[in-house]
XYZ file of C-alpha atoms in Angstrom:
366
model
C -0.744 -5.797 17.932
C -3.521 -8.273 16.179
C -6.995 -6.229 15.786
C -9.923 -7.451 14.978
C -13.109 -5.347 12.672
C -16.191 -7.631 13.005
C -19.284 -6.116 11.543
C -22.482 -6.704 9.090
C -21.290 -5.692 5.582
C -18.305 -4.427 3.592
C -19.718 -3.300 0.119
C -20.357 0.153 -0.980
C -18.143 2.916 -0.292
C -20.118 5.131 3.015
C -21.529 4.881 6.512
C -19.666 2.006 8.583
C -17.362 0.294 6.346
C -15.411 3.812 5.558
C -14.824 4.738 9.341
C -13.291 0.659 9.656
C -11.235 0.647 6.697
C -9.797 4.472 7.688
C -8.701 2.674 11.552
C -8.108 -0.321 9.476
C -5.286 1.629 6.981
C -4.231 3.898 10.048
C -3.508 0.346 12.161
C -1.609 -1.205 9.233
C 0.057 1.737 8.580
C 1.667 1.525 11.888
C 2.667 -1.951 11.454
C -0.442 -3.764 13.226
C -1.847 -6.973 11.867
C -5.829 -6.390 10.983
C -8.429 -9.421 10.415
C -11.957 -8.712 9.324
C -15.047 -10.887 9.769
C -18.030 -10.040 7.921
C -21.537 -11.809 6.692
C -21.447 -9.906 3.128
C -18.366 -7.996 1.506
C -17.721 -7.048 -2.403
C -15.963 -4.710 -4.690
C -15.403 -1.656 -4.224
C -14.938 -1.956 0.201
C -13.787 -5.407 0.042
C -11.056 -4.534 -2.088
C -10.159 -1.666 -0.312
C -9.605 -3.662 2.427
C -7.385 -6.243 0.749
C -5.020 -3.838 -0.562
C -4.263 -1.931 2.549
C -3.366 -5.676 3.681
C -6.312 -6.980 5.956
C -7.330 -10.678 5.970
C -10.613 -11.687 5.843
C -11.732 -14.312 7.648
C -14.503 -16.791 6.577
C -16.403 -18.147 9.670
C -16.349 -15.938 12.828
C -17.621 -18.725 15.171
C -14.472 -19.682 14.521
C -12.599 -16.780 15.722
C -11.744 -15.900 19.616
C -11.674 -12.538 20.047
C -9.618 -12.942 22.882
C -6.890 -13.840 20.405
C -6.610 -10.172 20.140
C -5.264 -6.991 21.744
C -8.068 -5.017 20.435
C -11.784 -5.837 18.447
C -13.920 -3.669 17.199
C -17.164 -4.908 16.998
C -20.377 -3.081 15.237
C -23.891 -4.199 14.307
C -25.190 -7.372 16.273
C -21.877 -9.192 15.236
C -20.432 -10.196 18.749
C -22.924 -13.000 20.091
C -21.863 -14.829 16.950
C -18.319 -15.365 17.928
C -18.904 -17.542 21.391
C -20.457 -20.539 19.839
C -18.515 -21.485 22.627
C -17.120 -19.793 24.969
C -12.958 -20.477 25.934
C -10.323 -18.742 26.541
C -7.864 -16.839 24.014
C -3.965 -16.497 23.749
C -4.475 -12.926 25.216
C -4.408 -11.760 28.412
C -6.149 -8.761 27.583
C -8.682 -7.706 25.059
C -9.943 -4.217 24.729
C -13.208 -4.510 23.422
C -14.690 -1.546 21.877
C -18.280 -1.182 20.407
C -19.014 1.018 17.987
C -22.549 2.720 17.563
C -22.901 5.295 14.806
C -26.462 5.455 13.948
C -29.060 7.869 15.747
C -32.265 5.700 14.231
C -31.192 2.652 13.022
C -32.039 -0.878 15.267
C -29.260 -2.512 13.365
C -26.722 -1.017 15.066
C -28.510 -0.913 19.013
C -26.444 -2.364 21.701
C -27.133 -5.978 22.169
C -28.992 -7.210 25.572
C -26.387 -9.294 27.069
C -23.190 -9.325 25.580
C -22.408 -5.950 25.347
C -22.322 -5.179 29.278
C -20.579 -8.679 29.680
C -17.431 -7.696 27.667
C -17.623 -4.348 26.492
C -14.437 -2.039 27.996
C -16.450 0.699 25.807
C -18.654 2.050 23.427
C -17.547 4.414 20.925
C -19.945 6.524 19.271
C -19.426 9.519 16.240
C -21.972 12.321 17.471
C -23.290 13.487 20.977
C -26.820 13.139 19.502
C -25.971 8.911 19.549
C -24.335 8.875 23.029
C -27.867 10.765 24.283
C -29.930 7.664 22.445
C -26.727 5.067 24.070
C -27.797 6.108 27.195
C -31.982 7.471 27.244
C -33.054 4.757 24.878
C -30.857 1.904 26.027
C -29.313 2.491 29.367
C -25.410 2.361 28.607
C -23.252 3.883 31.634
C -21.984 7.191 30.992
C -18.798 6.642 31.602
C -18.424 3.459 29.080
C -19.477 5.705 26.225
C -17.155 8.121 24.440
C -17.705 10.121 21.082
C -14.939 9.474 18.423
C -16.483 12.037 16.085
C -15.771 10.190 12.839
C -12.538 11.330 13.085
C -10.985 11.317 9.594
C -6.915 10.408 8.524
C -4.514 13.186 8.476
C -3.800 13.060 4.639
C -7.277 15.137 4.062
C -5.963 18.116 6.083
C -4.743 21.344 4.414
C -3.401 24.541 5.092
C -5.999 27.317 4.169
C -5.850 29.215 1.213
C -4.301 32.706 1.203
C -7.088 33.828 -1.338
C -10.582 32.822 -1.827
C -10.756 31.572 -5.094
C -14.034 31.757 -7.459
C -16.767 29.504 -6.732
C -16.158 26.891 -10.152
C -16.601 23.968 -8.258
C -19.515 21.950 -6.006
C -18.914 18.201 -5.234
C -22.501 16.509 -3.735
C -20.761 13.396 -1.933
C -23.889 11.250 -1.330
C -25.660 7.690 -1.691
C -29.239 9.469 -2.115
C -30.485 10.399 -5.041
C -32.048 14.107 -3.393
C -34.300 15.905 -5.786
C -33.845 19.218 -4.636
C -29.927 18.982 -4.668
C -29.756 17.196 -7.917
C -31.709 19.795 -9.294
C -30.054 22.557 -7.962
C -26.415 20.939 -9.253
C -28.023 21.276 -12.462
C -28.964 24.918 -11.888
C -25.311 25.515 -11.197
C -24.289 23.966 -14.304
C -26.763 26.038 -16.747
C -27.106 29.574 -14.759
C -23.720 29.895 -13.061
C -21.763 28.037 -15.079
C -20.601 26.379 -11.654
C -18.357 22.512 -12.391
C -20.489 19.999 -10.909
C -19.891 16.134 -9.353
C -21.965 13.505 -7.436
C -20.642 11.204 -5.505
C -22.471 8.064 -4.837
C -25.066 5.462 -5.483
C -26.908 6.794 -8.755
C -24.211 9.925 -8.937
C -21.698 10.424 -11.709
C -19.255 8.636 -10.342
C -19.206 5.777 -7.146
C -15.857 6.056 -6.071
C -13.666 6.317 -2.844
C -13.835 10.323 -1.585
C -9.848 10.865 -1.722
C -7.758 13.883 -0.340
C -7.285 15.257 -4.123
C -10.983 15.082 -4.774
C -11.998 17.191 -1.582
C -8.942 19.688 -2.441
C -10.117 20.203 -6.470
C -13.121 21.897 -5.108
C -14.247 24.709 -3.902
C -17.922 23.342 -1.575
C -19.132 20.107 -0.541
C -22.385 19.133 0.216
C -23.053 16.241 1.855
C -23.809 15.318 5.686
C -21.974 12.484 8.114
C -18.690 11.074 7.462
C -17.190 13.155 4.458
C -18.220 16.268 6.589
C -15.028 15.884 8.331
C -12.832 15.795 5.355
C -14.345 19.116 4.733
C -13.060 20.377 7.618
C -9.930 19.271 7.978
C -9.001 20.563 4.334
C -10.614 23.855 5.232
C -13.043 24.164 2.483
C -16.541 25.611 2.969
C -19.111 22.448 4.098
C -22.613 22.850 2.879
C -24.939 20.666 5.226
C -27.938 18.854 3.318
C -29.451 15.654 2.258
C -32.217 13.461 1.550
C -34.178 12.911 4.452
C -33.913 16.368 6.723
C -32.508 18.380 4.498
C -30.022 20.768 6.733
C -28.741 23.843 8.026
C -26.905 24.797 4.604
C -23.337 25.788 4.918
C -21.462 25.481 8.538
C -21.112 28.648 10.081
C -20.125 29.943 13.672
C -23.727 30.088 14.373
C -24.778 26.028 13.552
C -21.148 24.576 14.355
C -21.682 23.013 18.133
C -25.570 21.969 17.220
C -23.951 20.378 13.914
C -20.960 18.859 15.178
C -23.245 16.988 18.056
C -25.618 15.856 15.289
C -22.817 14.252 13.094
C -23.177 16.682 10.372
C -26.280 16.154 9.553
C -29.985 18.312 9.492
C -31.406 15.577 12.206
C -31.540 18.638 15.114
C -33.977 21.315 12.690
C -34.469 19.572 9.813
C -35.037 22.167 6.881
C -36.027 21.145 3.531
C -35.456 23.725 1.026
C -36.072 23.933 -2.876
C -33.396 23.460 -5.446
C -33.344 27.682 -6.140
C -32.932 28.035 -2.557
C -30.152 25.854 -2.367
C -28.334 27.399 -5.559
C -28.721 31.116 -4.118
C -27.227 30.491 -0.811
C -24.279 28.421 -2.208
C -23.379 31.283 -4.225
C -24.512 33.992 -2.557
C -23.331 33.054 0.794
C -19.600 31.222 -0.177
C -17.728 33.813 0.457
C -18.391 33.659 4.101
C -18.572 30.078 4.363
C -14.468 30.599 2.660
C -13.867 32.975 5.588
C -15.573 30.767 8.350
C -14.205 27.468 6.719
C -10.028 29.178 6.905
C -11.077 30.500 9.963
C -10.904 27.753 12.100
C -7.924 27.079 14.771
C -6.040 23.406 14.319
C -6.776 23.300 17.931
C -10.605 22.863 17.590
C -9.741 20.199 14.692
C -8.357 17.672 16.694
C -11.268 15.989 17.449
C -11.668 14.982 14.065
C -7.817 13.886 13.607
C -8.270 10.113 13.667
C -4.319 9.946 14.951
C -5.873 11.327 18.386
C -8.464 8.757 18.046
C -6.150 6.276 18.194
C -4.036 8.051 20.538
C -7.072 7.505 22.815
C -7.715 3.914 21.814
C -3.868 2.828 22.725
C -4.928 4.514 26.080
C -7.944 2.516 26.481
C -5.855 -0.270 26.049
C -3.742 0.047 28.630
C -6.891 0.536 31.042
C -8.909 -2.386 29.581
C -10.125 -5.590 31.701
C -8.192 -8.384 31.573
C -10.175 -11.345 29.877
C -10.015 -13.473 32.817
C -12.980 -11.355 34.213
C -14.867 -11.015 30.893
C -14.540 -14.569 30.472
C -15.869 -15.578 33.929
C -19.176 -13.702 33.314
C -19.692 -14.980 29.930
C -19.679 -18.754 31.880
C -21.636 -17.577 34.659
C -24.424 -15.985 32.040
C -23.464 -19.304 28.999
C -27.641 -19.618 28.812
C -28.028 -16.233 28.102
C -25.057 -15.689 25.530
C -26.794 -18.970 23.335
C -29.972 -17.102 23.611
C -28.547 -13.899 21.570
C -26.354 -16.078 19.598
C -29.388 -17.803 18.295
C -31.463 -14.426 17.881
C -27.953 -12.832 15.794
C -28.033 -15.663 13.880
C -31.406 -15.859 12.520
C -31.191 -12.243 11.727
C -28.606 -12.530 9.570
C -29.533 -15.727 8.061
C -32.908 -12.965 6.982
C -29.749 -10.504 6.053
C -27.888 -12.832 3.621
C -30.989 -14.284 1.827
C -32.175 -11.224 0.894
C -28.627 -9.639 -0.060
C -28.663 -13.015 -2.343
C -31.776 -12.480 -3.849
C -30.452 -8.630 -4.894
C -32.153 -6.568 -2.683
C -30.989 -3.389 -1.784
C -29.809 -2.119 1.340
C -31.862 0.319 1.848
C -34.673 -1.818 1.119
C -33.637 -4.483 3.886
C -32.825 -1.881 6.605
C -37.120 -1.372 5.760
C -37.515 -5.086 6.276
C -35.142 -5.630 9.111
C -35.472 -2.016 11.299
């Protein structure tokens, strides 16, 4: 199969560009051929990319995605690749959308093209397939939650015997006062190993299988949540802007599963003593709950059933023919969004140029 990943940005390790590049090295490692189109990339992601063997490609108006068996498309990329609008070497297409922000505008479905070719929309949490639908009016039954499902090499067999809490890992690209001080309390009171993770952390590197397994919590929220769970270590829930729940437990698990992880449903703040004294106090019952849980409930958060499901979809998807009769019969409309995608990220690339943070553009650009 030939897939295409079109989306805004391939740079730092987190958010988007880690869920691509894991259905990026799961596709190649089943043989598939995988092309990327993006308006900024550099070290680490781009690399990343390279070496599990995807090409990127320069100019996207340049490239059909009905070439393809399958695209992914995220962000407000897809207007920008029907410059003009003809027809592809494939007979079928399954086009899948991905939307895994609960807040952000930069990743909102777009006004025309989505409902002219979209076979469906995936999405990681329940909370963003509620906002798909109140907020923006997607069918039902084109949306389906993926769960940031996360590649089989993170998953573990439990641990026979709870071992001494040595060890926290904070996997995040937020510099939180309250956790960064209460690492620091670890380090001088408990005498507790510590690590960040991230932008302004001690280190900014990829969150591998060995990492997750050398410890014995992780805090964090979103996408490396999953990698908790699948190795079976207990998942402490906080970060910057809601704080959270604190560690998964029986009692949080649905509300925090359908909230991707994060504090976004009863957002808690807490101080950096708090956070210190329930890691400590509470891990041994975060080890039971964590060991606890039956490989059954995991497998919505094996990315080999995610896959699974998106072979399915292919085999149910639209053929193009149809897709590409309502793009003609709506050709005003398409140029309308083209030209609207394209001055946004003309904004986008100027002020990645003149060094300006992510964060500080997603300010800027909503």
């Amino acid at each position: 199969m030939r897939i295409l990943i079109s989306m805004l940005h391939v740079v730092n390790h987190g958010g988007a560009a880690m869920v691509m590049l894991e259905f990026a090295e799961q596709f190649r490692n089943e043989g598939h051929q995988v092309d990327m189109c993006t308006w900024w990339s550099g070290s680490p992601m781009h690399d990343s990319f390279l070496e599990c063997g995807v090409r990127r490609l320069e100019n996207m108006q340049r490239v059909n995605p009905f070439d393809y068996d399958i695209v992914f498309f995220l962000h407000q990329n897809a207007p920008l690749h029907f410059p003009v609008i003809k027809r592809g070497s494939r007979e079928k297409t399954l086009i899948l959308f991905f939307r895994l922000s609960h807040s952000s505008n930069i990743g909102v479905p777009a006004a025309i093209i989505d409902e002219l070719i979209m076979d469906k929309t995936l999405v990681n949490s329940e909370e963003v397939r509620r906002r798909m639908v109140n907020e923006f009016g997607l069918p039902t039954n084109k949306i389906e939650v993926f769960n940031n499902a996360s590649p089989a090499t993170y998953e573990r067999s439990a641990q026979q015997q709870r071992p001494d809490l040595s060890r926290v890992v904070y996997v995040s690209n937020h510099q939180t006062p309250e956790v960064i001080a209460a690492l620091k309390i670890f380090q001088k009171k408990y005498g507790v190993k510590t690590l960040h993770i991230g932008e302004g952390g001690d280190k900014q590197i990829r969150v591998t299988p060995g990492i997750i397994q050398s410890t014995d919590v992780v805090i964090t929220m979103a996408k490396t949540a999953q990698y908790a769970l699948l190795s079976k270590k207990p998942l402490y829930i906080y970060d910057y802007h809601w704080g959270g729940p604190g560690y998964l437990s029986a009692e949080n698990l649905q509300d925090a599963s359908n909230h991707n992880f994060s504090g976004s449903y009863k957002p808690h703040k807490k101080t950096a003593k708090q956070i210190a004294k329930e890691i400590v106090e509470s891990y041994r019952a975060a080890w039971v709950f964590s060991t606890s849980m039956k490989s059954s409930f995991l497998d919505p958060y094996r990315l080999e059933k995610t896959l699974q499901r998106i072979y399915q979809l292919y085999e149910q998807a639209e053929l193009n023919d149809k897709k590409l009769e309502r793009l003609h019969k709506n050709h005003y409309l398409v140029k309308r969004e083209r030209c609207y995608a394209e001055q946004f990220y003309t904004q986008y690339r100027k002020n990645r140029a003149a060094g300006n943070k992510l964060s500080a553009i997603r300010k800027v650009l909503g």
